GROMACS .gro file of C-alpha atoms in nm:
model
  352
    1MET     CA    1  -0.929  -2.309   0.319
    2SER     CA    2  -0.608  -2.530   0.334
    3HIS     CA    3  -0.453  -2.529   0.670
    4ASP     CA    4  -0.079  -2.426   0.485
    5SER     CA    5  -0.211  -2.158   0.226
    6SER     CA    6   0.035  -1.959   0.198
    7VAL     CA    7   0.247  -1.858  -0.116
    8ILE     CA    8   0.602  -1.871  -0.292
    9PHE     CA    9   0.690  -1.735  -0.568
   10LYS     CA   10   1.129  -1.901  -0.632
   11ASN     CA   11   1.316  -1.671  -0.911
   12VAL     CA   12   0.975  -1.614  -1.117
   13VAL     CA   13   1.003  -1.462  -1.473
   14LYS     CA   14   0.746  -1.313  -1.686
   15ALA     CA   15   0.806  -1.173  -2.041
   16PHE     CA   16   0.569  -1.096  -2.348
   17ASN     CA   17   0.748  -1.142  -2.650
   18ASP     CA   18   1.079  -0.991  -2.603
   19THR     CA   19   1.022  -0.831  -2.270
   20GLN     CA   20   1.058  -0.889  -1.968
   21VAL     CA   21   0.791  -0.760  -1.738
   22VAL     CA   22   0.836  -0.942  -1.401
   23LYS     CA   23   1.221  -1.041  -1.325
   24SER     CA   24   1.352  -1.318  -1.142
   25ILE     CA   25   1.137  -1.253  -0.849
   26ASN     CA   26   1.181  -1.458  -0.509
   27PHE     CA   27   0.926  -1.382  -0.211
   28GLU     CA   28   0.686  -1.624   0.082
   29VAL     CA   29   0.325  -1.454   0.207
   30ASP     CA   30   0.283  -1.627   0.511
   31SER     CA   31  -0.078  -1.867   0.615
   32GLY     CA   32  -0.308  -1.631   0.697
   33LYS     CA   33  -0.111  -1.326   0.646
   34LEU     CA   34  -0.243  -1.033   0.428
   35VAL     CA   35   0.057  -0.892   0.203
   36THR     CA   36   0.021  -0.571  -0.077
   37LEU     CA   37   0.165  -0.568  -0.392
   38LEU     CA   38   0.289  -0.189  -0.356
   39GLY     CA   39   0.418  -0.029  -0.705
   40PRO     CA   40   0.405   0.263  -0.967
   41SER     CA   41   0.204   0.117  -1.297
   42GLY     CA   42   0.398  -0.058  -1.450
   43CYS     CA   43   0.636  -0.198  -1.231
   44GLY     CA   44   0.486  -0.552  -1.284
   45LYS     CA   45   0.250  -0.618  -0.975
   46THR     CA   46  -0.086  -0.694  -1.125
   47THR     CA   47   0.117  -0.971  -1.375
   48THR     CA   48   0.231  -1.134  -1.027
   49LEU     CA   49  -0.121  -1.129  -0.902
   50ARG     CA   50  -0.212  -1.300  -1.226
   51MET     CA   51   0.013  -1.493  -1.190
   52ILE     CA   52  -0.078  -1.659  -0.886
   53ALA     CA   53  -0.445  -1.674  -0.957
   54GLY     CA   54  -0.229  -1.812  -1.274
   55LEU     CA   55  -0.456  -1.629  -1.555
   56GLU     CA   56  -0.132  -1.585  -1.663
   57LEU     CA   57   0.189  -1.863  -1.623
   58PRO     CA   58   0.506  -1.786  -1.572
   59THR     CA   59   0.809  -1.807  -1.857
   60SER     CA   60   1.000  -1.897  -1.541
   61GLY     CA   61   1.071  -2.046  -1.207
   62GLN     CA   62   0.789  -2.188  -1.017
   63VAL     CA   63   0.431  -2.056  -0.821
   64PHE     CA   64   0.376  -2.267  -0.515
   65ILE     CA   65   0.041  -2.193  -0.354
   66SER     CA   66  -0.036  -2.445  -0.029
   67GLY     CA   67   0.333  -2.630   0.001
   68LYS     CA   68   0.167  -2.790  -0.453
   69ASP     CA   69   0.390  -2.649  -0.734
   70VAL     CA   70   0.107  -2.478  -0.946
   71THR     CA   71   0.372  -2.326  -1.169
   72LYS     CA   72   0.183  -2.511  -1.512
   73THR     CA   73  -0.188  -2.541  -1.330
   74SER     CA   74  -0.437  -2.339  -1.474
   75ALA     CA   75  -0.696  -2.107  -1.278
   76SER     CA   76  -1.007  -2.344  -1.233
   77GLY     CA   77  -0.751  -2.589  -1.134
   78ARG     CA   78  -0.656  -2.305  -0.854
   79ASN     CA   79  -0.858  -2.314  -0.520
   80VAL     CA   80  -0.802  -1.881  -0.531
   81GLY     CA   81  -1.042  -1.578  -0.544
   82MET     CA   82  -1.042  -1.333  -0.671
   83VAL     CA   83  -1.133  -0.957  -0.645
   84PHE     CA   84  -1.129  -0.733  -0.928
   85GLN     CA   85  -1.119  -0.363  -0.959
   86SER     CA   86  -1.491  -0.311  -1.200
   87TYR     CA   87  -1.623  -0.557  -0.952
   88ALA     CA   88  -1.745  -0.809  -1.246
   89LEU     CA   89  -2.097  -0.891  -1.168
   90PHE     CA   90  -2.307  -0.994  -1.348
   91PRO     CA   91  -2.615  -0.784  -1.391
   92HIS     CA   92  -2.910  -0.949  -1.476
   93MET     CA   93  -2.798  -1.140  -1.183
   94THR     CA   94  -2.962  -1.074  -0.840
   95VAL     CA   95  -2.664  -1.035  -0.540
   96PHE     CA   96  -2.779  -1.352  -0.394
   97GLU     CA   97  -2.773  -1.494  -0.788
   98ASN     CA   98  -2.375  -1.303  -0.760
   99VAL     CA   99  -2.234  -1.480  -0.532
  100CYS     CA  100  -2.368  -1.822  -0.622
  101TYR     CA  101  -2.209  -1.854  -0.900
  102GLY     CA  102  -1.854  -1.891  -0.831
  103LEU     CA  103  -2.007  -2.234  -0.653
  104SER     CA  104  -2.204  -2.340  -0.898
  105ASN     CA  105  -1.929  -2.365  -1.114
  106HIS     CA  106  -1.745  -2.601  -0.796
  107LYS     CA  107  -2.085  -2.882  -0.889
  108ALA     CA  108  -2.190  -2.746  -0.534
  109LYS     CA  109  -2.573  -2.968  -0.455
  110LYS     CA  110  -2.821  -2.655  -0.436
  111ASP     CA  111  -2.809  -2.638  -0.044
  112GLU     CA  112  -2.516  -2.619   0.079
  113MET     CA  113  -2.467  -2.333  -0.210
  114ARG     CA  114  -2.752  -2.193  -0.065
  115GLU     CA  115  -2.617  -2.224   0.296
  116LYS     CA  116  -2.284  -2.077   0.226
  117ALA     CA  117  -2.443  -1.793   0.037
  118GLN     CA  118  -2.568  -1.632   0.318
  119LYS     CA  119  -2.252  -1.723   0.536
  120ALA     CA  120  -2.056  -1.561   0.254
  121LEU     CA  121  -2.283  -1.262   0.252
  122SER     CA  122  -2.348  -1.256   0.658
  123THR     CA  123  -1.990  -1.213   0.672
  124VAL     CA  124  -1.979  -0.931   0.468
  125GLY     CA  125  -2.307  -0.734   0.639
  126LEU     CA  126  -2.507  -0.764   0.282
  127SER     CA  127  -2.770  -1.067   0.434
  128HIS     CA  128  -3.090  -0.789   0.416
  129LEU     CA  129  -3.012  -0.722  -0.032
  130THR     CA  130  -2.992  -1.072  -0.131
  131GLU     CA  131  -3.259  -1.012  -0.369
  132ARG     CA  132  -3.146  -0.676  -0.506
  133TYR     CA  133  -2.955  -0.647  -0.850
  134PRO     CA  134  -2.572  -0.535  -0.864
  135SER     CA  135  -2.738  -0.187  -1.039
  136GLU     CA  136  -2.906  -0.099  -0.699
  137LEU     CA  137  -2.665  -0.074  -0.503
  138SER     CA  138  -2.395   0.143  -0.424
  139GLY     CA  139  -1.960   0.124  -0.514
  140GLY     CA  140  -1.937  -0.045  -0.204
  141GLN     CA  141  -2.184  -0.223  -0.181
  142GLN     CA  142  -2.069  -0.395  -0.478
  143GLN     CA  143  -1.740  -0.432  -0.378
  144ARG     CA  144  -1.918  -0.642  -0.147
  145VAL     CA  145  -2.061  -0.853  -0.342
  146ALA     CA  146  -1.795  -0.878  -0.474
  147ILE     CA  147  -1.583  -1.035  -0.198
  148ALA     CA  148  -1.821  -1.307  -0.114
  149ARG     CA  149  -1.877  -1.396  -0.411
  150SER     CA  150  -1.503  -1.475  -0.397
  151ILE     CA  151  -1.513  -1.654  -0.005
  152VAL     CA  152  -1.779  -1.884  -0.056
  153ILE     CA  153  -1.549  -2.067  -0.239
  154GLN     CA  154  -1.354  -2.057   0.157
  155PRO     CA  155  -1.037  -2.013  -0.127
  156ASP     CA  156  -0.633  -2.075  -0.013
  157VAL     CA  157  -0.537  -1.754  -0.131
  158LEU     CA  158  -0.801  -1.465  -0.134
  159LEU     CA  159  -0.621  -1.191  -0.447
  160PHE     CA  160  -0.765  -0.787  -0.436
  161ASP     CA  161  -0.599  -0.637  -0.763
  162GLU     CA  162  -0.658  -0.215  -0.685
  163PRO     CA  163  -1.069  -0.313  -0.505
  164LEU     CA  164  -1.099   0.055  -0.415
  165SER     CA  165  -1.057   0.279  -0.704
  166ASN     CA  166  -1.336   0.264  -0.804
  167LEU     CA  167  -1.501   0.423  -0.493
  168ASP     CA  168  -1.442   0.799  -0.367
  169ALA     CA  169  -1.202   0.895  -0.103
  170LYS     CA  170  -1.410   0.819   0.232
  171LEU     CA  171  -1.533   0.554   0.116
  172ARG     CA  172  -1.250   0.383   0.014
  173ARG     CA  173  -1.132   0.449   0.438
  174GLN     CA  174  -1.381   0.255   0.520
  175VAL     CA  175  -1.398  -0.044   0.222
  176ARG     CA  176  -1.044  -0.102   0.309
  177GLN     CA  177  -1.080  -0.153   0.693
  178ASP     CA  178  -1.389  -0.350   0.616
  179ILE     CA  179  -1.142  -0.576   0.376
  180ARG     CA  180  -0.891  -0.565   0.626
  181ASP     CA  181  -1.147  -0.622   0.936
  182LEU     CA  182  -1.301  -0.913   0.745
  183GLN     CA  183  -0.965  -1.100   0.620
  184GLN     CA  184  -0.890  -1.090   0.999
  185GLU     CA  185  -1.170  -1.291   1.095
  186ILE     CA  186  -1.185  -1.555   0.811
  187GLY     CA  187  -0.806  -1.591   0.837
  188VAL     CA  188  -0.744  -1.653   0.518
  189THR     CA  189  -0.440  -1.547   0.367
  190ALA     CA  190  -0.438  -1.259   0.156
  191ILE     CA  191  -0.298  -1.048  -0.095
  192TYR     CA  192  -0.358  -0.679  -0.239
  193VAL     CA  193  -0.258  -0.506  -0.531
  194THR     CA  194  -0.269  -0.145  -0.494
  195HIS     CA  195   0.016   0.196  -0.608
  196ASP     CA  196  -0.160   0.346  -0.354
  197GLN     CA  197   0.094   0.372  -0.017
  198GLU     CA  198  -0.143   0.503   0.262
  199GLU     CA  199  -0.409   0.178   0.116
  200ALA     CA  200  -0.078   0.000   0.171
  201LEU     CA  201   0.009   0.085   0.513
  202ALA     CA  202  -0.307   0.075   0.613
  203ILE     CA  203  -0.410  -0.255   0.594
  204SER     CA  204  -0.172  -0.516   0.550
  205ASP     CA  205   0.111  -0.711   0.728
  206ASP     CA  206   0.343  -0.677   0.472
  207ILE     CA  207   0.410  -0.470   0.196
  208ILE     CA  208   0.646  -0.638  -0.123
  209VAL     CA  209   0.782  -0.254  -0.284
  210MET     CA  210   0.864  -0.364  -0.646
  211ASN     CA  211   0.947  -0.127  -0.945
  212ASP     CA  212   1.023  -0.191  -1.325
  213GLY     CA  213   0.990  -0.585  -1.289
  214ASN     CA  214   1.195  -0.625  -0.929
  215ILE     CA  215   1.108  -0.575  -0.576
  216SER     CA  216   1.323  -0.258  -0.375
  217GLN     CA  217   1.184  -0.466  -0.041
  218ILE     CA  218   0.973  -0.630   0.171
  219GLY     CA  219   0.857  -0.568   0.532
  220SER     CA  220   0.618  -0.424   0.732
  221PRO     CA  221   0.437  -0.086   0.648
  222LYS     CA  222   0.655   0.100   0.981
  223ASN     CA  223   1.010  -0.082   0.863
  224LEU     CA  224   1.001   0.032   0.519
  225TYR     CA  225   0.896   0.373   0.619
  226LYS     CA  226   1.131   0.454   0.902
  227THR     CA  227   1.446   0.255   0.747
  228PRO     CA  228   1.320   0.255   0.381
  229LYS     CA  229   1.692   0.095   0.225
  230ASN     CA  230   1.764   0.237  -0.137
  231ASP     CA  231   1.568   0.578  -0.305
  232PHE     CA  232   1.351   0.490  -0.434
  233VAL     CA  233   1.137   0.308  -0.188
  234ALA     CA  234   1.241   0.620   0.085
  235GLN     CA  235   1.041   0.851  -0.176
  236PHE     CA  236   0.775   0.613  -0.251
  237ILE     CA  237   0.667   0.496   0.075
  238GLY     CA  238   0.471   0.803   0.103
  239ASP     CA  239   0.720   1.194   0.044
  240ALA     CA  240   1.039   1.228   0.118
  241ASN     CA  241   1.260   1.520   0.117
  242LYS     CA  242   1.649   1.443  -0.009
  243LEU     CA  243   1.921   1.542   0.095
  244SER     CA  244   2.287   1.483   0.037
  245GLY     CA  245   2.556   1.611   0.372
  246GLU     CA  246   2.783   1.531   0.606
  247LEU     CA  247   2.778   1.404   0.953
  248VAL     CA  248   2.980   1.608   1.221
  249SER     CA  249   3.082   1.521   1.535
  250THR     CA  250   3.080   1.874   1.759
  251GLU     CA  251   3.054   1.933   2.133
  252SER     CA  252   2.656   1.938   2.166
  253GLY     CA  253   2.679   1.638   1.933
  254VAL     CA  254   2.636   1.422   1.606
  255LEU     CA  255   2.446   1.682   1.357
  256PHE     CA  256   2.377   1.662   1.045
  257GLN     CA  257   2.475   1.974   0.772
  258LEU     CA  258   2.451   2.077   0.449
  259GLY     CA  259   2.753   2.338   0.422
  260ASP     CA  260   2.757   2.546   0.725
  261HIS     CA  261   2.404   2.498   0.805
  262ALA     CA  262   2.319   2.263   1.104
  263LEU     CA  263   2.011   2.093   0.979
  264PHE     CA  264   1.964   1.878   1.280
  265THR     CA  265   2.058   1.683   1.572
  266TYR     CA  266   2.124   1.295   1.532
  267GLN     CA  267   2.076   1.044   1.787
  268GLY     CA  268   2.186   0.647   1.529
  269ILE     CA  269   2.436   0.510   1.510
  270LYS     CA  270   2.631   0.618   1.125
  271LEU     CA  271   2.953   0.676   1.137
  272VAL     CA  272   3.013   1.061   1.042
  273GLY     CA  273   3.130   1.180   0.750
  274LYS     CA  274   2.911   1.195   0.393
  275HIS     CA  275   2.533   1.044   0.357
  276GLN     CA  276   2.213   1.073   0.211
  277VAL     CA  277   1.907   1.141   0.387
  278PHE     CA  278   1.570   1.078   0.364
  279ILE     CA  279   1.322   1.357   0.559
  280ARG     CA  280   0.973   1.345   0.567
  281PRO     CA  281   0.767   1.608   0.506
  282ASN     CA  282   0.569   1.650   0.832
  283ALA     CA  283   0.933   1.643   1.062
  284LEU     CA  284   0.960   1.990   0.939
  285LYS     CA  285   0.804   2.235   1.184
  286PHE     CA  286   0.816   2.589   1.168
  287VAL     CA  287   1.030   2.727   1.524
  288ASN     CA  288   1.073   3.099   1.690
  289PRO     CA  289   1.482   3.077   1.696
  290ASP     CA  290   1.519   3.258   1.982
  291THR     CA  291   1.265   3.060   2.219
  292SER     CA  292   1.368   2.692   2.114
  293ASN     CA  293   1.633   2.520   2.175
  294GLN     CA  294   1.608   2.293   1.852
  295VAL     CA  295   1.824   2.306   1.573
  296SER     CA  296   1.684   2.544   1.325
  297PHE     CA  297   1.769   2.732   1.033
  298PRO     CA  298   1.617   3.000   0.765
  299ALA     CA  299   1.390   2.893   0.485
  300GLN     CA  300   1.168   3.120   0.287
  301VAL     CA  301   0.788   3.046   0.199
  302ASN     CA  302   0.782   2.918  -0.213
  303THR     CA  303   0.390   2.872  -0.226
  304SER     CA  304   0.149   2.698   0.040
  305VAL     CA  305  -0.139   2.517   0.004
  306TYR     CA  306  -0.446   2.469   0.247
  307LEU     CA  307  -0.639   2.100   0.244
  308GLY     CA  308  -0.796   2.087   0.539
  309SER     CA  309  -0.697   1.918   0.811
  310HIS     CA  310  -0.339   2.015   0.693
  311THR     CA  311  -0.085   2.313   0.480
  312GLU     CA  312   0.101   2.184   0.257
  313TYR     CA  313   0.463   2.427   0.208
  314GLN     CA  314   0.691   2.429  -0.099
  315LEU     CA  315   1.026   2.622   0.109
  316GLU     CA  316   1.304   2.785  -0.049
  317THR     CA  317   1.632   2.666   0.123
  318PRO     CA  318   1.972   2.946   0.180
  319TRP     CA  319   2.138   2.600   0.006
  320GLY     CA  320   1.969   2.640  -0.365
  321GLU     CA  321   1.732   2.372  -0.260
  322SER     CA  322   1.339   2.258  -0.221
  323LEU     CA  323   1.166   2.156   0.059
  324PHE     CA  324   0.812   2.008   0.088
  325MET     CA  325   0.653   2.113   0.443
  326ILE     CA  326   0.348   1.925   0.611
  327ASP     CA  327   0.221   2.084   0.889
  328TYR     CA  328  -0.031   1.960   1.057
  329SER     CA  329  -0.110   2.237   1.341
  330PHE     CA  330  -0.399   2.459   1.324
  331ASP     CA  331  -0.211   2.781   1.282
  332GLU     CA  332  -0.264   2.978   1.013
  333PRO     CA  333  -0.134   2.897   0.650
  334LEU     CA  334   0.192   3.181   0.570
  335SER     CA  335   0.189   3.398   0.290
  336ASN     CA  336   0.376   3.308   0.023
  337GLN     CA  337   0.780   3.495   0.084
  338THR     CA  338   0.690   3.496   0.433
  339ASP     CA  339   1.061   3.427   0.598
  340VAL     CA  340   1.058   3.140   0.873
  341PHE     CA  341   1.278   2.913   1.096
  342VAL     CA  342   1.262   2.585   1.054
  343SER     CA  343   1.352   2.225   1.286
  344ILE     CA  344   1.327   1.951   1.179
  345ASP     CA  345   1.270   1.575   1.409
  346ALA     CA  346   1.506   1.324   1.351
  347ARG     CA  347   1.233   1.087   1.422
  348GLY     CA  348   1.132   1.124   1.070
  349VAL     CA  349   1.476   1.105   0.919
  350SER     CA  350   1.596   0.817   0.678
  351ILE     CA  351   1.977   0.765   0.617
  352VAL     CA  352   2.045   0.515   0.374
   0.00000   0.00000   0.00000
């Protein structure tokens, strides 16, 4: 891998016929970082990844990899590895032969190919399965073979195109951690495409949130979650309840109010006046107003869904809006039409 394996986009546009799917975007991925392109279907994230790989060329703008302008360079001229959603393994080749295939295109000698392939398979924990065929492997093992085939060429940049979408939920958690551990172990610059917010939050150094061909915000998982810059980011990075109200200064502190209802005490530095707030579902808690010293308001359970580790509620409020709440307590789920009192932990509130 190159010492400088950074990726830079400068005013990059990609159009198909008259439709711009990527609209003059700019970003930089530092060497050795894992950065995720996150967004809904059709936002331009996969097209952006393909322009890094050289599978698509920009309509305008510049792409730099390791300090070199590769804007017009084809995929074969870039030292980039790519792990596809479908694994793209050759069914008639063994695990070892699949991993060696990438090296054969680089005209490596047989002894060198064998040594590098063995090392790559050892890195992903598959040294004992070299003679098996893809059909004899689990989904997670096939994904590791695909990763080994990509890292064996020692790429400057390793690309992942929704690599976990074909795995079940439990295996996804395991393999995403494997990918993160591997990326940190070998120090490769990695760019990862997903529409799964939890996946992006779990593995990324930074996240590039895309929407409709534009970049909405770039930042660390914590910064995006706690300080979103706009409505889209606030509601896409985890669920959020959007409310419009007013910060009011009182003797007991600054309160966020909707009409006559005080919802929570605000500890930030926003000026009093009208604001939009985004409240995370796990910031809502059921309380007893007689024993709690927290600000609270009445509500009624509209629906409850028990999901084992937590219960999801839709609550109807006195001001006519519905709030989504996630309760991680071990309490029994409340039945519909139960009257409750709710408090809001201000640490789970963002004011945009």
